[in-house]
Coordinates of C-alpha atoms and ligand atoms in Angstrom, one line a residue:
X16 CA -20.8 -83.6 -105.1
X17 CA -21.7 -86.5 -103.6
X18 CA -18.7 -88.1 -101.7
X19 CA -20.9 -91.6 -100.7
X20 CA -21.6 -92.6 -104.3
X21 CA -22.7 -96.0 -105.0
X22 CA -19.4 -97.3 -105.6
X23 CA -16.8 -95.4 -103.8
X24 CA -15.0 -98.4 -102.0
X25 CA -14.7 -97.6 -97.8
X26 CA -11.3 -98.9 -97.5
X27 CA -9.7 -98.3 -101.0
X28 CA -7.8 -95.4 -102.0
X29 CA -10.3 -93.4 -104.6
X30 CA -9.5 -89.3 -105.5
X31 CA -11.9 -87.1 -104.0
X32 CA -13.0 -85.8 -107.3
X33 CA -11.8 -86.9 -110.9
X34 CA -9.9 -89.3 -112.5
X35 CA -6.9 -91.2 -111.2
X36 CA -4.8 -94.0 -113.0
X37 CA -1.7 -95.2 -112.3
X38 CA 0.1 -95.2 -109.2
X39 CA 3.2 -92.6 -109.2
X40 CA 6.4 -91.7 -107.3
X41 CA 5.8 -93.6 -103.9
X42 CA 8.4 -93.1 -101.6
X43 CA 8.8 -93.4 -97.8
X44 CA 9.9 -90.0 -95.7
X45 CA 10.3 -89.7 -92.3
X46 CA 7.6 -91.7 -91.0
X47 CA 5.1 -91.0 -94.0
X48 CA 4.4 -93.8 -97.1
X49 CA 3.8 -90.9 -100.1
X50 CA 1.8 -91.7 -102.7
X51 CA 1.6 -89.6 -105.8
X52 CA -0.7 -90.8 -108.4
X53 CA -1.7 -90.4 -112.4
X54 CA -4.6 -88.0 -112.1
X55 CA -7.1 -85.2 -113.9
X56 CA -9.1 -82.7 -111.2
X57 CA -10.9 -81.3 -114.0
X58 CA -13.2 -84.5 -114.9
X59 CA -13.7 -88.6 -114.3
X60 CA -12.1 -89.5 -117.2
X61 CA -8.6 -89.6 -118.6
X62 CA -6.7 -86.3 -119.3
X63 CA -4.9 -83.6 -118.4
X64 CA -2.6 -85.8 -116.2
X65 CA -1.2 -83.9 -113.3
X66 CA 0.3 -85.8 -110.3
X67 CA -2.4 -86.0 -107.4
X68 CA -1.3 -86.5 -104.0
X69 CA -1.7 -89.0 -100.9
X70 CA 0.1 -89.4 -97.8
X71 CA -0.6 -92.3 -94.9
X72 CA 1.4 -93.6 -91.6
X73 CA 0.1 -97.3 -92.1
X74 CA -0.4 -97.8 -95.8
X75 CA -4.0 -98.2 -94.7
X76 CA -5.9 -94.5 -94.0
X77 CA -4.7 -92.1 -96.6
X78 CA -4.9 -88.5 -96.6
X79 CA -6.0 -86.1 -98.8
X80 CA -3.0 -83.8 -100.1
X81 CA -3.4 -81.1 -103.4
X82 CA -1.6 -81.9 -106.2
X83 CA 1.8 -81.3 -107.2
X84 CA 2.8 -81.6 -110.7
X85 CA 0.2 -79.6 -113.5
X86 CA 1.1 -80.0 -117.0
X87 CA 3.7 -77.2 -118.8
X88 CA 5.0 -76.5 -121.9
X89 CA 7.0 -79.3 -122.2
X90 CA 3.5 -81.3 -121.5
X91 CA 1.3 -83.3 -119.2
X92 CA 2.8 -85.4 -116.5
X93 CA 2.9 -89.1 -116.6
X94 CA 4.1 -91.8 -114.9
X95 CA 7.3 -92.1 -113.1
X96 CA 9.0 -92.2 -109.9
X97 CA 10.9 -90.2 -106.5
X98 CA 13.9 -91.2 -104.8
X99 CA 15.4 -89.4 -101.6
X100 CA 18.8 -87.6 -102.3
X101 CA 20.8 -88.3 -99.2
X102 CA 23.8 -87.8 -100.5
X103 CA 23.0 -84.5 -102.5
X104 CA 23.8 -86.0 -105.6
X105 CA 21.9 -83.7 -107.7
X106 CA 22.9 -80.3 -105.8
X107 CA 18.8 -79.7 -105.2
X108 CA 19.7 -80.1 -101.1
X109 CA 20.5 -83.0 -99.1
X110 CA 17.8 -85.2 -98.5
X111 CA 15.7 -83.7 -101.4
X112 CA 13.3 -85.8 -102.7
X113 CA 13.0 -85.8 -106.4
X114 CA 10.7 -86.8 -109.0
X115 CA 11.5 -88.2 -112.1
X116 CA 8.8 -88.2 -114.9
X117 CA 7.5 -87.9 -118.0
X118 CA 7.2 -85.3 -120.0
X119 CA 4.0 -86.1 -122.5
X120 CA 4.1 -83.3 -125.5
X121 CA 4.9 -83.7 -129.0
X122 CA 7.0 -86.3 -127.6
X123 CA 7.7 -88.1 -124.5
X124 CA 10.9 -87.1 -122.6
X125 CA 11.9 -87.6 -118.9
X126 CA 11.7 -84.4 -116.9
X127 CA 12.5 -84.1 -112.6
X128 CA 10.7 -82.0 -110.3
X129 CA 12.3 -81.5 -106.8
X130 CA 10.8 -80.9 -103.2
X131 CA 12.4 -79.8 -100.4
X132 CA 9.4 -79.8 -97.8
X133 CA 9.2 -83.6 -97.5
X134 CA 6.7 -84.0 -100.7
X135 CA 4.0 -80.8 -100.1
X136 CA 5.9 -79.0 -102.9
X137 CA 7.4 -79.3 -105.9
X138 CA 9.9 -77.1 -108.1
X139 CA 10.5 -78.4 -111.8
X140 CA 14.4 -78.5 -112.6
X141 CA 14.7 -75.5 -114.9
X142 CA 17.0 -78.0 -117.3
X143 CA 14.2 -80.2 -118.2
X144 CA 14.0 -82.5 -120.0
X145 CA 16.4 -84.5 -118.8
X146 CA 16.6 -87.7 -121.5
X147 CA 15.1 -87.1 -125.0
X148 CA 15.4 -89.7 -128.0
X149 CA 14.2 -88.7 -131.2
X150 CA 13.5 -92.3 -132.3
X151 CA 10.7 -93.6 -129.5
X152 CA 7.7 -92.4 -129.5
X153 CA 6.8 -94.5 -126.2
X154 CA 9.1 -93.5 -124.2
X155 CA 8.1 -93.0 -120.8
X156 CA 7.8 -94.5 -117.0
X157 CA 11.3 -93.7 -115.5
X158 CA 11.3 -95.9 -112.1
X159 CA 14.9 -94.5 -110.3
X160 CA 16.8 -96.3 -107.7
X161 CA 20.5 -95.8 -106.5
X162 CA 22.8 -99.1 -107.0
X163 CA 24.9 -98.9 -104.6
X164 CA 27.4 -101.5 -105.7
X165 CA 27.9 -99.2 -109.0
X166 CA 27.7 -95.9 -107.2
X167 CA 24.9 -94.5 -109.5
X168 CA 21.0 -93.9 -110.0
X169 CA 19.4 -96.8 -112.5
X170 CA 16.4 -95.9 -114.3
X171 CA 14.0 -98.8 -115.7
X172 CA 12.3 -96.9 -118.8
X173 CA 9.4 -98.5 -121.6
X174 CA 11.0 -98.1 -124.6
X175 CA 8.1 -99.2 -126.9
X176 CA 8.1 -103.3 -126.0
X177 CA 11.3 -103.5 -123.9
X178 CA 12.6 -102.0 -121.4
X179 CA 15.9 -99.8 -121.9
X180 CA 17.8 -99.2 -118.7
X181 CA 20.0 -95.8 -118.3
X182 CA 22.7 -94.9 -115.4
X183 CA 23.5 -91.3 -113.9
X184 CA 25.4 -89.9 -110.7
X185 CA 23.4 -86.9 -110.8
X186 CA 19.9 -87.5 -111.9
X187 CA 20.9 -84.8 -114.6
X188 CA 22.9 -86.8 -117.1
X189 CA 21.7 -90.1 -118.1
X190 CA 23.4 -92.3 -120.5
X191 CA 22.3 -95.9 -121.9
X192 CA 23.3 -99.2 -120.0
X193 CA 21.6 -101.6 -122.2
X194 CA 18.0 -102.9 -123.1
X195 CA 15.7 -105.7 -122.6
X196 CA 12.9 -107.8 -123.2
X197 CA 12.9 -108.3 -127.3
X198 CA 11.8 -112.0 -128.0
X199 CA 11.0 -112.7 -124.1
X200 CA 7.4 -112.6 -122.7
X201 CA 3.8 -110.8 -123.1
X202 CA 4.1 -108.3 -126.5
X203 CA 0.5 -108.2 -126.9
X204 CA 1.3 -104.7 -126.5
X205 CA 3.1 -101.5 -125.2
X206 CA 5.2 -102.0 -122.2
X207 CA 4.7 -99.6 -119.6
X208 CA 5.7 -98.8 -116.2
X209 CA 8.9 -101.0 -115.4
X210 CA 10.1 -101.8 -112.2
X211 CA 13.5 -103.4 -111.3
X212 CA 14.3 -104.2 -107.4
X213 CA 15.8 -107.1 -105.5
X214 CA 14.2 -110.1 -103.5
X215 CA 15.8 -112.6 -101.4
X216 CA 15.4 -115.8 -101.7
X217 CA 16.5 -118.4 -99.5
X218 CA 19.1 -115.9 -98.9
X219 CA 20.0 -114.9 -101.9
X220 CA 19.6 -111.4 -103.9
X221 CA 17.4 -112.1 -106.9
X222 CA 16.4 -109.3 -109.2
X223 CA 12.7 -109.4 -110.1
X224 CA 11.3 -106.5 -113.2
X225 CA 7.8 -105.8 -113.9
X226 CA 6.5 -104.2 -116.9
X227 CA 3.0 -103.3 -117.4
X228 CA 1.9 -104.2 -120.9
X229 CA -1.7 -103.3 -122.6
X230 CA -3.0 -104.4 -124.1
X231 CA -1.6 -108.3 -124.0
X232 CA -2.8 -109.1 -120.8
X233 CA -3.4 -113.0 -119.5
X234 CA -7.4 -112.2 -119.5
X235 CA -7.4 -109.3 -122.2
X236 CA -6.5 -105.6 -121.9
X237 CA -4.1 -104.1 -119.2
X238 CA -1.8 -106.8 -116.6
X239 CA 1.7 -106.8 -115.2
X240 CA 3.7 -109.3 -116.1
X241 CA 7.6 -109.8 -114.5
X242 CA 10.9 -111.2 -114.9
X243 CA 13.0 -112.6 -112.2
X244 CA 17.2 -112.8 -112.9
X245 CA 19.8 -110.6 -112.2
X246 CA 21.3 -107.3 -112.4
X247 CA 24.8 -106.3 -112.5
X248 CA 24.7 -102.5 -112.4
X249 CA 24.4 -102.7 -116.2
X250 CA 22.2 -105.5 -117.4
X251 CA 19.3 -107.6 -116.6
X252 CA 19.5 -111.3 -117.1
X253 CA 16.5 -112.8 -116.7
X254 CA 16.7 -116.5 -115.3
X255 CA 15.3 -119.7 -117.8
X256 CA 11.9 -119.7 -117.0
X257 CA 8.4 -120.1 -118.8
X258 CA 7.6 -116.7 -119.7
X259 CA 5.2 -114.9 -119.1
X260 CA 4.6 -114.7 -115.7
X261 CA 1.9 -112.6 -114.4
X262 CA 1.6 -110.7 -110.9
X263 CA -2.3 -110.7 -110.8
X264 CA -4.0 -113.1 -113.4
X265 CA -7.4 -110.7 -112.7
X266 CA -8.3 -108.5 -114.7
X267 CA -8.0 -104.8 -112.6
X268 CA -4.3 -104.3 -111.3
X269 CA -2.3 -102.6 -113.6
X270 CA 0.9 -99.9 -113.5
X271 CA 1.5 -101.4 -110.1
X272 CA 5.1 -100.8 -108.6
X273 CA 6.9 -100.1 -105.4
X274 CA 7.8 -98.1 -102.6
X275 CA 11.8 -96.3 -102.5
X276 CA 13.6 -95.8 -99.4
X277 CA 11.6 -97.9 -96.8
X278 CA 13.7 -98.2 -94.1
X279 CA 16.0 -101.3 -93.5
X280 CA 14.3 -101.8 -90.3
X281 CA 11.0 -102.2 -92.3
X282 CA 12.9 -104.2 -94.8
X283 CA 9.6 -105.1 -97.1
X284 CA 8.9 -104.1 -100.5
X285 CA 5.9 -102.6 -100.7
X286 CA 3.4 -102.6 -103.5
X287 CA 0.4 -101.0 -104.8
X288 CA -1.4 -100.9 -107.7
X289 CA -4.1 -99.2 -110.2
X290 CA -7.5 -101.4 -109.7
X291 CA -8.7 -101.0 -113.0
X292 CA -7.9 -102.3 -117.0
X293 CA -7.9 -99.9 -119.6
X294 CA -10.5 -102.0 -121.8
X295 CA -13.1 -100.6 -119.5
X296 CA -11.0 -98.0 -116.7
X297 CA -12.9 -95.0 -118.5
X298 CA -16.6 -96.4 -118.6
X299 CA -16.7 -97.9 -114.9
X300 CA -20.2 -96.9 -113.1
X301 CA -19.2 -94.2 -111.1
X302 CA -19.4 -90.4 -111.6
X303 CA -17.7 -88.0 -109.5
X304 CA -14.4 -90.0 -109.6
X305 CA -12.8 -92.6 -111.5
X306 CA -10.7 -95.8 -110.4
X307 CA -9.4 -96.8 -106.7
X308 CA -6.1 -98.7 -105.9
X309 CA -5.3 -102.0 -104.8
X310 CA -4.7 -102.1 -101.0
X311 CA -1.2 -101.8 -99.8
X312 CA 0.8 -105.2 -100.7
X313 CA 4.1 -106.6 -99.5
X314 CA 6.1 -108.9 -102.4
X315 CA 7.8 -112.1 -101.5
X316 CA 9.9 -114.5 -103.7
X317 CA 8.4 -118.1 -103.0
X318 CA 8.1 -121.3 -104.6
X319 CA 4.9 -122.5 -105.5
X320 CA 5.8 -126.3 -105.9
X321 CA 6.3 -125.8 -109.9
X322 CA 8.4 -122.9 -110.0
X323 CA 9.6 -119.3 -108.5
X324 CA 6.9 -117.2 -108.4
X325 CA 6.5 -113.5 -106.9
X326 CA 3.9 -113.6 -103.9
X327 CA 1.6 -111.0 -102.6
X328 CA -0.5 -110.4 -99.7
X329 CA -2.0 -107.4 -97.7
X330 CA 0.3 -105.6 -95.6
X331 CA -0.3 -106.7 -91.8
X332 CA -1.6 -103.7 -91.1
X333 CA -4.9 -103.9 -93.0
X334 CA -5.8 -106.6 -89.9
X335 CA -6.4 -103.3 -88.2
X336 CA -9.7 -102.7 -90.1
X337 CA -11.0 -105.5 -88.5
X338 CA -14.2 -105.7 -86.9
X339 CA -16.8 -108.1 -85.3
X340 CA -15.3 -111.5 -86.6
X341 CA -18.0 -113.5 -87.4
X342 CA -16.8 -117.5 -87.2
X343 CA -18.9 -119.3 -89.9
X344 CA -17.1 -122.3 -88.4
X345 CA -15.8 -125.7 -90.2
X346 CA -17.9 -128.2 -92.3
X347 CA -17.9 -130.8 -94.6
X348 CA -19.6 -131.7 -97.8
X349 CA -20.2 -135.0 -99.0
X350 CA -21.4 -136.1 -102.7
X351 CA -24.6 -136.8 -100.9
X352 CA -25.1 -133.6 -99.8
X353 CA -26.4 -130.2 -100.8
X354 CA -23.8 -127.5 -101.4
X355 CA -22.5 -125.5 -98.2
X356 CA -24.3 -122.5 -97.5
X357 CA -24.0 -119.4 -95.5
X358 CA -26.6 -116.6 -96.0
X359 CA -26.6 -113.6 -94.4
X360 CA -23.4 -114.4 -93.4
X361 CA -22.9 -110.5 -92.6
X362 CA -25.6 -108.8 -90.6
X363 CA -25.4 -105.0 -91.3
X364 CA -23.2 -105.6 -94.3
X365 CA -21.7 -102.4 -95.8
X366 CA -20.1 -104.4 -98.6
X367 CA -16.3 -104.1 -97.1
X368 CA -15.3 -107.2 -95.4
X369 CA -12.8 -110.2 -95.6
X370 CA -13.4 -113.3 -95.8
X371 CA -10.4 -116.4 -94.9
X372 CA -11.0 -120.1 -94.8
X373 CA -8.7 -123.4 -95.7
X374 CA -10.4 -125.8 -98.1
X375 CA -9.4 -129.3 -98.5
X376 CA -11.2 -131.1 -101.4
X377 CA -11.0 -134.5 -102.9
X378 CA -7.4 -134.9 -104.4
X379 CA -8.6 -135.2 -108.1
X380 CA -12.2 -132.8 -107.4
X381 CA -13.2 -129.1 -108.8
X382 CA -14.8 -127.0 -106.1
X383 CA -16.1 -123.2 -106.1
X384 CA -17.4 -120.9 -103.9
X385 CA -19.8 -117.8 -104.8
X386 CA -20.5 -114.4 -103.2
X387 CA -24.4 -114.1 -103.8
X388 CA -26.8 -110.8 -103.9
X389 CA -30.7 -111.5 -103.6
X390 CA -30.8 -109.6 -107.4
X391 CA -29.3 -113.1 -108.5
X392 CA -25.6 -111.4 -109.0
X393 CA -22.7 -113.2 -108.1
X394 CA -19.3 -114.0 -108.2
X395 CA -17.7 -117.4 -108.7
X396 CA -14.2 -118.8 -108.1
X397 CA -13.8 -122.2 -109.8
X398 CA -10.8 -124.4 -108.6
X399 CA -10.3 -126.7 -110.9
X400 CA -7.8 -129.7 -109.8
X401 CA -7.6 -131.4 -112.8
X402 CA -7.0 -128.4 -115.1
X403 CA -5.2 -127.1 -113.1
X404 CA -7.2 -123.7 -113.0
X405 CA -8.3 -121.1 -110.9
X406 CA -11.2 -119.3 -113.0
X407 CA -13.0 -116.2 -111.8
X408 CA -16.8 -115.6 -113.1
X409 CA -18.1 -112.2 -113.0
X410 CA -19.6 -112.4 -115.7
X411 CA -23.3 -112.0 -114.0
X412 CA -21.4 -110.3 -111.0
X413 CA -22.4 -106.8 -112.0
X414 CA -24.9 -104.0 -113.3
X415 CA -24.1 -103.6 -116.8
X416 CA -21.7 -101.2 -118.6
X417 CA -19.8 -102.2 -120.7
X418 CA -19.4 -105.3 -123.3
X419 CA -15.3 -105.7 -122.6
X420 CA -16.1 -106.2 -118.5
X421 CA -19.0 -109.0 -118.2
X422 CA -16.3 -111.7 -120.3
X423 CA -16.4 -115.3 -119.7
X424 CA -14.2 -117.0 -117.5
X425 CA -10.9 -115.1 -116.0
X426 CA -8.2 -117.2 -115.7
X427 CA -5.1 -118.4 -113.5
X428 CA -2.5 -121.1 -113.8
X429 CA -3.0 -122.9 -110.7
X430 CA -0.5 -126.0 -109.2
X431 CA -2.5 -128.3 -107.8
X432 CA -2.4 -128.7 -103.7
X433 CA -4.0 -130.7 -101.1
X434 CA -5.5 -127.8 -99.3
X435 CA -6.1 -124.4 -100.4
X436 CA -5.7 -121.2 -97.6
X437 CA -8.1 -118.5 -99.5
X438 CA -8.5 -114.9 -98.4
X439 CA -10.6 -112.4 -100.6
X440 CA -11.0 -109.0 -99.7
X441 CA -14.3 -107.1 -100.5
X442 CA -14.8 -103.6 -101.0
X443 CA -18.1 -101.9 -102.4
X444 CA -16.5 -102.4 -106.1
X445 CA -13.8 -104.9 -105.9
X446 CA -12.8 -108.5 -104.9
X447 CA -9.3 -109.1 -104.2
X448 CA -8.4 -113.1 -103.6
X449 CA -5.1 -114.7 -102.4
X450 CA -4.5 -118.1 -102.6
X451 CA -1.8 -119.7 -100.9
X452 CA -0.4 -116.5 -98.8
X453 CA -0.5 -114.5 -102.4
X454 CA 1.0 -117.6 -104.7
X455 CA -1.9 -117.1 -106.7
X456 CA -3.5 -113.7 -106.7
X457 CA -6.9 -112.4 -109.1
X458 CA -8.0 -108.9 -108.1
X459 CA -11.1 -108.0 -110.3
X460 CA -14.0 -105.2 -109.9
X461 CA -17.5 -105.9 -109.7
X462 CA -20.4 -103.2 -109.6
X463 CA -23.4 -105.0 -107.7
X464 CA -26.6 -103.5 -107.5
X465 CA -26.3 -104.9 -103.8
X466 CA -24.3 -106.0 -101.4
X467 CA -22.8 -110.1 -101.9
X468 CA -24.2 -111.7 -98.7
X469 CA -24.7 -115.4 -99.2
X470 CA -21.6 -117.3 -99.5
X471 CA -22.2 -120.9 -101.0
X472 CA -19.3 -123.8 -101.9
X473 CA -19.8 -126.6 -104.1
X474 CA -18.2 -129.7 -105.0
X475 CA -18.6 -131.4 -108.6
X476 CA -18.6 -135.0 -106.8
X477 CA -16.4 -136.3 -103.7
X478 CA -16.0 -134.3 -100.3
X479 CA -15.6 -130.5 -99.4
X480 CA -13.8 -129.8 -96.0
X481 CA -13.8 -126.3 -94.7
X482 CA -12.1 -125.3 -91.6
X483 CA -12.2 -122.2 -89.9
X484 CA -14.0 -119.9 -92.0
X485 CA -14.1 -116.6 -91.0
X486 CA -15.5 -113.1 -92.1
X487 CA -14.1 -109.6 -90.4
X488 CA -16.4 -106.8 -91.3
X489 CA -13.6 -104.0 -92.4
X490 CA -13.5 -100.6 -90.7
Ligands
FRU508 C1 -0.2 -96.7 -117.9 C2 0.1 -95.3 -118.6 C3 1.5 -94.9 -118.6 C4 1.4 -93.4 -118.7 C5 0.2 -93.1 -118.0 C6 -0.6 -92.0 -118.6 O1 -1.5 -96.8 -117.5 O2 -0.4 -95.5 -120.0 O3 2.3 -95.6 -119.5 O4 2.5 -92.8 -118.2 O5 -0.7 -94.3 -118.0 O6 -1.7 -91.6 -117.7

């Protein structure tokens, strides 16, 4: 097959061949950032779900690993999680890491898989499954982590719209802490894929949980919403807030969650995501494979002048795809004006490059910028002061494929600010744009017949100031 198709992105995690969905089991070893992932070798489209296999030293260039989990009689393999054993707690080896998943059959039930050549190989627990309940029929996601302060493994698990946590001291034997999420934020839909890990603020340990809910999303289909309170070993209390709160108001980042056992001398928490939406993950124009990931993100607690909000950004070592900076330099537009322009603002422009730039406007004024194509495509990013808005347009951004991706305007909550730091990533088939260091995040696909290389800004009325804008084509 052909391995340079159209749209395989040239710095985004894609499967060789097939489908991939969600992101699975990441766990740091010994120098190496695993990645397991939601994925069928047989075709590009969703089924038989087998856990495909990535392994990088940066977070940046992946490589290629076989599988390790096929489907058995208990059923296919979903999504779930791996923890490193150091303390032998399950009797599979010291240092074992273990997987903890679902079992998709009849039913779903949680099942654990253990390896003990750092991740090449896996050997199913011959007492599988581990956590049955007759009652749920969604009933899947386990995301393990060991709580030290109560001396056992916690697992997060979707339990239909909440999320029911369980504790064990041996990965074997789980029994039922307590459950949340009835009443409080997004139930457009099934809640999938929780996450619970601690963030510092300010110096203090606050617990943040993502679910994953589809549909229900901010924009429609697939999004991640999250919590932030605390946890006791036993409970989740989420802190008064307005609810929901969403990771990514775009439209493809879903089933996102993070790394286990990153070393205290890395101290980040590490994030990536599935770059897709289930409204249209099965129809996108490609052929030989289906979906790509996010890039590598770290999460930070910060306030964005309103309220606490999870921040993301590219991990610092993405910078090292950077080639050939090409300074577009600072200017300023006035009502009198034409709208600021830079065409051809990439010569040789492979359609992966990133783009950073701090915009000032008038206090009260909307502004945009646009990507451009010479087939009249383009994306649009509106900044909308006085709605307080951050709206994406893709609407005309893409070929066409299907009715549920060319929608009107995506949106974000935005808190107004007197200047705005932007940085949007480009791949072949994706834009992702952080406001703000990652305050305000939209990640959405687009499928242009040609590569975006005009960038233009405009301003509804008042003045435009752009300082330092910069584009990096990316390795
Ligand atoms: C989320 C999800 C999970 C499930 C997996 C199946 O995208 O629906 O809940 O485990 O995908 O592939």
């Amino acid at each position: 097959f052909n391995y340079n198709e159209k749209y395989r992105p040239l710095y985004h995690f894609t499967p060789q061949y097939g489908w991939m969905n969600d992101p699975n089991g990441m766990v740091y070893l010994d120098g190496v950032f695993h990645l397991f992932y939601q994925y069928n070798p047989y075709g590009a489209r969703w089924g038989n779900m087998h856990w495909g296999h990535t392994v990088s030293k940066d977070l940046v260039n992946w490589e290629y690993k076989p599988f390790v989990l096929a489907p058995d009689k208990l059923g296919a393999i979903f999504s779930g999680s791996a923890v490193i054993d150091h303390d032998n707690t399950a009797g599979f080896g010291k240092g074992a890491m273990v997987a903890i998943f679902t079992s998709a059959g009849d039913r779903q039930t949680q099942s654990i898989a253990y390896s003990l050549d750092g991740g090449k190989t896996f050997t199913k627990y011959e007492g599988n499954p581990v956590l049955i309940d007759a009652n749920i029929i969604d009933f899947r996601d386990p995301k393990v982590f060991w709580h030290a302060p109560s001396k056992q493994w916690v697992m997060s698990l979707a339990t239909t719209q909440t999320i029911t946590f369980y504790g064990s001291k041996n990965l074997k034997e789980w029994t039922r802490l307590s459950e949340f999420g009835e009443g409080l934020g997004g139930h457009g839909g099934v809640w999938e894929c929780p996450d619970l890990f601690p963030l510092t603020y300010e110096g203090k340990t606050k617990w943040v949980l993502f679910v994953s809910i589809n549909p229900g999303g901010p924009n429609g289909g697939s999004a991640t919403q999250y919590f932030i309170g605390n946890f006791d070993g036993k409970t989740f209390t989420p802190d008064t807030m307005n609810y929901p709160l969403w990771l990514d108001y775009g439209r493809d980042n879903y089933a996102g969650v993070t790394w286990s056992n990153v070393p205290a001398t890395d101290g980040r928490r590490l994030f990536i995501g599935w770059m897709s939406n289930w409204d249209y993950a099965n129809e996108i124009p490609t052929e030989n494979f289906r979906s790509a990931m996010t890039v590598a993100r770290v999460l930070r607690l910060v306030h964005n002048g309103e309220h606490l909000v999870v921040a993301s950004e590219p991990v610092k070592e993405l910078e090292s795809l950077r080639r050939e900076a090409v300074l577009l330099g600072d200017k300023t537009r006035t009502n009198t004006s034409n709208a600021i322009t830079f065409e051809n603002f990439l010569p040789n422009n492979q359609g992966a490059y990133e783009l950073t730039f701090t915009v000032t406007p008038n206090e009260t004024d909307s502004f945009s910028f646009a990507l451009e194509n010479t087939k009249g495509e383009t994306i649009k990013y509106l900044f909308d002061s006085a709605n307080k808005t951050l709206s994406v347009d893709r609407s005309k951004s893409s070929v066409a494929f299907n009715a549920n991706f060319a929608e009107t305007l995506i949106k974000a909550p935005m808190v107004a600010k007197k200047s705005y730091t932007v940085r949007l990533l480009v791949d072949k088939s994706s834009t992702e744009l952080f406001v703000n260091n990652g305050e305000l995040v939209q990640t959405n696909a687009v499928f242009p017949t040609e590569v975006y290389n005009t960038l233009r800004f405009n301003t509804s009325k008042g003045t435009l100031t752009l300082k330092n804008v910069t584009v990096y084509k990316l390795k």
